[in-house]
Structures are given as C-alpha cells and as structure tokens.
Amino acid sequence: MRHRSNGTLLCATAAATLTGCGDDKKATASADSSAAASASPSASPSASPSPEGSGIEALSAKEISEKAKAALLSASSLTFEMEMVSDGEKIKGKVSLDKSGNCTASLTVAGQGQFELLRTGGHTWMKPSAEFFEKLAGPEEAKLMAGKYLTSDDDDSLADLCDLEHVAKDLTEEDRSGKVTKVGVKTVDGIRTVAFSVPDEGATTTVYVATEGTPYPVRMEHTGKEGGHMSFSGFGEPVAVKAPPADQVIDPSKLKG
C-alpha cells in the first residue's frame, strides 16, 4: 500500500464507492432510511449548475458511481473540506487545487495545531502555527518561525495533497470490498442529489451526487471508528496562489532541530 498524506486518507475510504463495486439490487425510496443520510451536509457542486435535471437519479447505483467518477476525474479544479479521524487524530481542513498545480490548503490536527500550504510553479511552502511548530521543532525554533513559511518541495505527501490528479485517482481507484447500493434522493444544502453507499470493512461510505448539471460528487460520508466526511465545491473555479516573499521563507535545513 502506498503512503497517503493525512489530507487524502479519507479519499481512500471513499474510493470503493465512486468506482462502483457492483450493480445495486435494491433502491430505497428515500435517503432518510440511511444513517449517513441523516446528517446535514453542505457543499456546492459547481459555480453555476444547470437548472435542468440530468436524469441521473433514474440510473442504477453502478451507473451513477461511474458518472460521478468521470465527472471528478475531468474537473479542472475543485475545493474540498473535510473532517475526519485518522490513527486516533481528529483532522479538519480545506483544500483548493487545480490541474495546473496551484493549491491552497489549511489543515488543523487536534492537539497539535494548524498549518497552511501554498503550491504554485512546482514549489510548495508550509506555514505552521506557533503551536504546530513548537511540537515539531521546539519553542526556540517556533519563535524564529513566527509568521514565516518553510520550503517543502521535498515533501511528497504535501505535494500529493496539492496534486488534483493524484487526489482524484485516490477518490476513484478500484476496490471490490462491497456492492454499491442506491440509497435515494436527498436535498443537500439546497442541491438535489442522489445518494448511494457501499460497505467497507464493517463501516459504510455514502456519496451524494448532484442531479442537476454535471454529476459531481457533493459530499462523501464514512461511518466507523475512523469516520469522517468530505464536501466538494468550486468545480472549474480559478485557484489563485501567490508565492510568499523571499524574506518570509526559511529553508528547513537551516534550522537547528
């Protein structure tokens, strides 16, 4: 199994659902019958979705998952927000990225602090909070780093988090752990969606797909001990990134720790 950054761990849990592990045998009349569907998700599938229905809700779960997979893989940019538990750690974050390699991200790990990421032109910078950097390198280094960025070009996990094609593949890679089942129709923050789910080693992953315009995934939810959710928006919207000034950047190799 290849290494995954914290920001893409939930992508792995949702992979089976988007690929469509098998034909659904039974469609329920409403998403209310699903425990995952009882949440109150919020996201926007696109900046200006078509008001006309695509007819996707009449398809089988496998067909819906394939259309959602194709839509996600073809997206030129997107934003995802997540809340998850990984290895017992609570992680919350927001990432905006495009196929040109532009990326902005803000991630918080409970009890460890927060850090921001910027990536453009093939270069990556990380700006840790004082709390995060103190745990990383100690209080003295944290004072020197206040308000500054670390160059992070050699960190593959951060680069992967900011790589749209990598993230999209993580979300759509094959997994035959269970049969995908159609859940039903649900309005997600004013957006009409059709939901489907797949069992995943004692847990369940549910995906909500927009029924109007391009069938982008709107939200993914994963139950279980290390559950969480991702919401998607900003499809096709520009991701503006400006490299930090040179006097605000520190080469990590220059630090004592």
GROMACS .gro file of C-alpha atoms in nm:
model
  257
    1MET     CA    1   0.000   0.000   0.000
    2ARG     CA    2   0.144   0.336  -0.095
    3HIS     CA    3   0.183   0.614   0.160
    4ARG     CA    4  -0.101   0.865   0.183
    5SER     CA    5  -0.089   1.210   0.336
    6ASN     CA    6  -0.335   1.298   0.612
    7GLY     CA    7  -0.525   1.511   0.366
    8THR     CA    8  -0.602   1.218   0.138
    9LEU     CA    9  -0.670   0.939   0.389
   10LEU     CA   10  -1.043   0.992   0.362
   11CYS     CA   11  -1.007   0.977  -0.015
   12ALA     CA   12  -0.900   0.616   0.027
   13THR     CA   13  -1.205   0.525   0.235
   14ALA     CA   14  -1.435   0.666  -0.032
   15ALA     CA   15  -1.258   0.511  -0.330
   16ALA     CA   16  -1.473   0.198  -0.348
   17THR     CA   17  -1.793   0.397  -0.363
   18LEU     CA   18  -1.705   0.613  -0.660
   19THR     CA   19  -1.571   0.324  -0.866
   20GLY     CA   20  -1.891   0.122  -0.838
   21CYS     CA   21  -1.820  -0.219  -0.691
   22GLY     CA   22  -2.125  -0.387  -0.841
   23ASP     CA   23  -2.484  -0.348  -0.955
   24ASP     CA   24  -2.730  -0.239  -0.691
   25LYS     CA   25  -3.004  -0.491  -0.612
   26LYS     CA   26  -3.249  -0.262  -0.445
   27ALA     CA   27  -3.311   0.113  -0.439
   28THR     CA   28  -3.482   0.267  -0.140
   29ALA     CA   29  -3.738   0.539  -0.183
   30SER     CA   30  -3.561   0.793   0.036
   31ALA     CA   31  -3.217   0.870   0.176
   32ASP     CA   32  -3.384   0.906   0.514
   33SER     CA   33  -3.357   0.528   0.551
   34SER     CA   34  -2.977   0.562   0.564
   35ALA     CA   35  -2.795   0.660   0.883
   36ALA     CA   36  -2.544   0.858   0.682
   37ALA     CA   37  -2.820   1.048   0.510
   38SER     CA   38  -2.944   1.188   0.840
   39ALA     CA   39  -2.652   1.435   0.855
   40SER     CA   40  -2.679   1.794   0.734
   41PRO     CA   41  -2.418   1.823   0.457
   42SER     CA   42  -2.336   2.149   0.284
   43ALA     CA   43  -2.149   2.200  -0.041
   44SER     CA   44  -2.194   2.337  -0.390
   45PRO     CA   45  -2.124   2.112  -0.689
   46SER     CA   46  -2.035   2.399  -0.920
   47ALA     CA   47  -2.036   2.774  -0.951
   48SER     CA   48  -2.338   2.776  -1.182
   49PRO     CA   49  -2.512   2.437  -1.208
   50SER     CA   50  -2.767   2.377  -1.479
   51PRO     CA   51  -3.126   2.411  -1.357
   52GLU     CA   52  -3.226   2.110  -1.566
   53GLY     CA   53  -3.215   1.761  -1.421
   54SER     CA   54  -2.965   1.523  -1.581
   55GLY     CA   55  -3.179   1.213  -1.532
   56ILE     CA   56  -2.902   1.054  -1.326
   57GLU     CA   57  -3.134   0.965  -1.038
   58ALA     CA   58  -3.310   0.711  -1.260
   59LEU     CA   59  -2.986   0.518  -1.320
   60SER     CA   60  -2.850   0.223  -1.123
   61ALA     CA   61  -2.603   0.281  -0.841
   62LYS     CA   62  -2.318   0.148  -1.051
   63GLU     CA   63  -2.405   0.382  -1.338
   64ILE     CA   64  -2.433   0.680  -1.102
   65SER     CA   65  -2.097   0.600  -0.945
   66GLU     CA   66  -1.933   0.575  -1.287
   67LYS     CA   67  -2.072   0.914  -1.392
   68ALA     CA   68  -1.956   1.072  -1.066
   69LYS     CA   69  -1.614   0.917  -1.115
   70ALA     CA   70  -1.585   1.052  -1.470
   71ALA     CA   71  -1.701   1.399  -1.361
   72LEU     CA   72  -1.447   1.415  -1.080
   73LEU     CA   73  -1.159   1.297  -1.299
   74SER     CA   74  -1.244   1.559  -1.561
   75ALA     CA   75  -1.266   1.853  -1.318
   76SER     CA   76  -1.009   2.125  -1.390
   77SER     CA   77  -1.024   2.245  -1.029
   78LEU     CA   78  -1.215   2.187  -0.706
   79THR     CA   79  -1.232   2.263  -0.337
   80PHE     CA   80  -1.288   2.003  -0.068
   81GLU     CA   81  -1.349   2.045   0.302
   82MET     CA   82  -1.306   1.755   0.540
   83GLU     CA   83  -1.344   1.644   0.898
   84MET     CA   84  -1.202   1.302   0.980
   85VAL     CA   85  -1.032   1.078   1.232
   86SER     CA   86  -0.706   0.912   1.127
   87ASP     CA   87  -0.500   0.696   1.363
   88GLY     CA   88  -0.698   0.844   1.650
   89GLU     CA   89  -0.626   1.204   1.545
   90LYS     CA   90  -0.903   1.447   1.454
   91ILE     CA   91  -0.822   1.636   1.136
   92LYS     CA   92  -1.009   1.925   0.981
   93GLY     CA   93  -0.920   2.112   0.667
   94LYS     CA   94  -0.996   2.287   0.341
   95VAL     CA   95  -0.805   2.243   0.017
   96SER     CA   96  -0.845   2.422  -0.319
   97LEU     CA   97  -0.645   2.290  -0.614
   98ASP     CA   98  -0.633   2.276  -0.992
   99LYS     CA   99  -0.472   2.074  -1.269
  100SER     CA  100  -0.213   2.347  -1.328
  101GLY     CA  101  -0.055   2.270  -0.991
  102ASN     CA  102  -0.194   2.563  -0.797
  103CYS     CA  103  -0.307   2.485  -0.444
  104THR     CA  104  -0.401   2.647  -0.115
  105ALA     CA  105  -0.477   2.448   0.198
  106SER     CA  106  -0.542   2.493   0.567
  107LEU     CA  107  -0.530   2.188   0.795
  108THR     CA  108  -0.579   2.153   1.170
  109VAL     CA  109  -0.481   1.849   1.374
  110ALA     CA  110  -0.648   1.845   1.715
  111GLY     CA  111  -0.395   1.892   1.993
  112GLN     CA  112  -0.112   1.965   1.751
  113GLY     CA  113  -0.205   2.291   1.584
  114GLN     CA  114  -0.271   2.424   1.237
  115PHE     CA  115  -0.070   2.479   0.921
  116GLU     CA  116  -0.126   2.637   0.583
  117LEU     CA  117   0.004   2.522   0.245
  118LEU     CA  118   0.074   2.707  -0.077
  119ARG     CA  119   0.184   2.543  -0.400
  120THR     CA  120   0.246   2.701  -0.740
  121GLY     CA  121   0.508   2.670  -1.013
  122GLY     CA  122   0.618   2.331  -0.880
  123HIS     CA  123   0.711   2.471  -0.538
  124THR     CA  124   0.545   2.406  -0.202
  125TRP     CA  125   0.552   2.616   0.116
  126MET     CA  126   0.417   2.531   0.460
  127LYS     CA  127   0.330   2.792   0.722
  128PRO     CA  128   0.286   2.623   1.062
  129SER     CA  129   0.114   2.783   1.356
  130ALA     CA  130   0.326   2.850   1.667
  131GLU     CA  131   0.168   2.552   1.841
  132PHE     CA  132   0.233   2.321   1.549
  133PHE     CA  133   0.593   2.431   1.500
  134GLU     CA  134   0.673   2.413   1.872
  135LYS     CA  135   0.571   2.048   1.872
  136LEU     CA  136   0.768   1.996   1.552
  137ALA     CA  137   1.097   2.164   1.645
  138GLY     CA  138   1.077   2.315   1.993
  139PRO     CA  139   0.995   2.658   2.145
  140GLU     CA  140   1.313   2.839   2.033
  141GLU     CA  141   1.268   2.746   1.670
  142ALA     CA  142   0.899   2.830   1.695
  143LYS     CA  143   0.986   3.188   1.789
  144LEU     CA  144   1.218   3.220   1.488
  145MET     CA  145   0.948   3.077   1.260
  146ALA     CA  146   0.666   3.310   1.373
  147GLY     CA  147   0.469   3.415   1.066
  148LYS     CA  148   0.712   3.253   0.821
  149TYR     CA  149   0.698   2.971   0.567
  150LEU     CA  150   0.909   2.658   0.532
  151THR     CA  151   1.006   2.538   0.187
  152SER     CA  152   0.856   2.192   0.145
  153ASP     CA  153   0.948   2.092  -0.209
  154ASP     CA  154   1.091   1.758  -0.091
  155ASP     CA  155   0.778   1.651   0.098
  156ASP     CA  156   0.597   1.411  -0.135
  157SER     CA  157   0.293   1.381   0.093
  158LEU     CA  158   0.228   1.756   0.079
  159ALA     CA  159   0.282   1.761  -0.296
  160ASP     CA  160   0.033   1.473  -0.334
  161LEU     CA  161  -0.227   1.660  -0.129
  162CYS     CA  162  -0.193   1.950  -0.374
  163ASP     CA  163  -0.199   1.732  -0.686
  164LEU     CA  164  -0.553   1.727  -0.830
  165GLU     CA  165  -0.493   1.423  -1.048
  166HIS     CA  166  -0.348   1.233  -0.751
  167VAL     CA  167  -0.640   1.325  -0.526
  168ALA     CA  168  -0.897   1.238  -0.796
  169LYS     CA  169  -0.734   0.899  -0.854
  170ASP     CA  170  -0.733   0.829  -0.480
  171LEU     CA  171  -1.104   0.902  -0.474
  172THR     CA  172  -1.184   0.682  -0.772
  173GLU     CA  173  -0.942   0.390  -0.760
  174GLU     CA  174  -1.077   0.037  -0.775
  175ASP     CA  175  -1.180  -0.150  -0.461
  176ARG     CA  176  -1.401  -0.460  -0.464
  177SER     CA  177  -1.481  -0.462  -0.091
  178GLY     CA  178  -1.858  -0.448  -0.134
  179LYS     CA  179  -2.154  -0.393  -0.364
  180VAL     CA  180  -2.266  -0.038  -0.426
  181THR     CA  181  -2.631   0.022  -0.334
  182LYS     CA  182  -2.860   0.304  -0.434
  183VAL     CA  183  -2.985   0.492  -0.128
  184GLY     CA  184  -3.222   0.753  -0.270
  185VAL     CA  185  -3.275   1.122  -0.335
  186LYS     CA  186  -3.183   1.390  -0.080
  187THR     CA  187  -3.153   1.768  -0.088
  188VAL     CA  188  -2.807   1.872   0.029
  189ASP     CA  189  -2.793   2.240   0.125
  190GLY     CA  190  -3.046   2.325  -0.142
  191ILE     CA  191  -2.887   2.095  -0.402
  192ARG     CA  192  -3.084   1.793  -0.519
  193THR     CA  193  -2.866   1.482  -0.502
  194VAL     CA  194  -2.897   1.108  -0.543
  195ALA     CA  195  -2.707   0.902  -0.289
  196PHE     CA  196  -2.551   0.558  -0.297
  197SER     CA  197  -2.339   0.365  -0.049
  198VAL     CA  198  -2.101   0.072  -0.019
  199PRO     CA  199  -1.995  -0.139   0.283
  200ASP     CA  200  -1.631  -0.105   0.380
  201GLU     CA  201  -1.494  -0.347   0.643
  202GLY     CA  202  -1.772  -0.300   0.894
  203ALA     CA  203  -1.834   0.063   0.803
  204THR     CA  204  -2.027   0.235   0.524
  205THR     CA  205  -1.931   0.503   0.275
  206THR     CA  206  -2.209   0.712   0.122
  207VAL     CA  207  -2.175   0.952  -0.171
  208TYR     CA  208  -2.421   1.227  -0.268
  209VAL     CA  209  -2.415   1.317  -0.638
  210ALA     CA  210  -2.568   1.628  -0.796
  211THR     CA  211  -2.872   1.550  -1.012
  212GLU     CA  212  -2.858   1.885  -1.195
  213GLY     CA  213  -2.583   1.981  -1.437
  214THR     CA  214  -2.257   1.784  -1.424
  215PRO     CA  215  -2.292   1.487  -1.184
  216TYR     CA  216  -2.017   1.595  -0.946
  217PRO     CA  217  -2.000   1.437  -0.602
  218VAL     CA  218  -2.132   1.688  -0.348
  219ARG     CA  219  -2.045   1.504  -0.031
  220MET     CA  220  -1.893   1.179   0.095
  221GLU     CA  221  -1.951   1.033   0.441
  222HIS     CA  222  -1.771   0.742   0.604
  223THR     CA  223  -1.900   0.578   0.922
  224GLY     CA  224  -1.695   0.377   1.164
  225LYS     CA  225  -1.424   0.429   1.425
  226GLU     CA  226  -1.217   0.642   1.187
  227GLY     CA  227  -1.509   0.803   1.009
  228GLY     CA  228  -1.547   1.146   0.862
  229HIS     CA  229  -1.680   1.338   0.568
  230MET     CA  230  -1.571   1.546   0.269
  231SER     CA  231  -1.776   1.811   0.092
  232PHE     CA  232  -1.695   1.934  -0.259
  233SER     CA  233  -1.743   2.270  -0.432
  234GLY     CA  234  -1.565   2.515  -0.661
  235PHE     CA  235  -1.552   2.288  -0.965
  236GLY     CA  236  -1.389   2.476  -1.253
  237GLU     CA  237  -1.325   2.787  -1.046
  238PRO     CA  238  -0.977   2.951  -1.062
  239VAL     CA  239  -0.732   2.884  -0.778
  240ALA     CA  240  -0.524   3.196  -0.727
  241VAL     CA  241  -0.191   3.141  -0.549
  242LYS     CA  242   0.091   3.388  -0.491
  243ALA     CA  243   0.432   3.266  -0.377
  244PRO     CA  244   0.535   3.412  -0.040
  245PRO     CA  245   0.804   3.686  -0.037
  246ALA     CA  246   1.160   3.552  -0.012
  247ASP     CA  247   1.215   3.722   0.325
  248GLN     CA  248   0.927   3.521   0.470
  249VAL     CA  249   1.064   3.183   0.360
  250ILE     CA  250   1.305   2.966   0.562
  251ASP     CA  251   1.490   2.662   0.433
  252PRO     CA  252   1.417   2.387   0.692
  253SER     CA  253   1.772   2.255   0.654
  254LYS     CA  254   1.895   2.580   0.814
  255LEU     CA  255   1.706   2.515   1.134
  256LYS     CA  256   1.892   2.365   1.432
  257GLY     CA  257   1.629   2.100   1.502
   0.00000   0.00000   0.00000
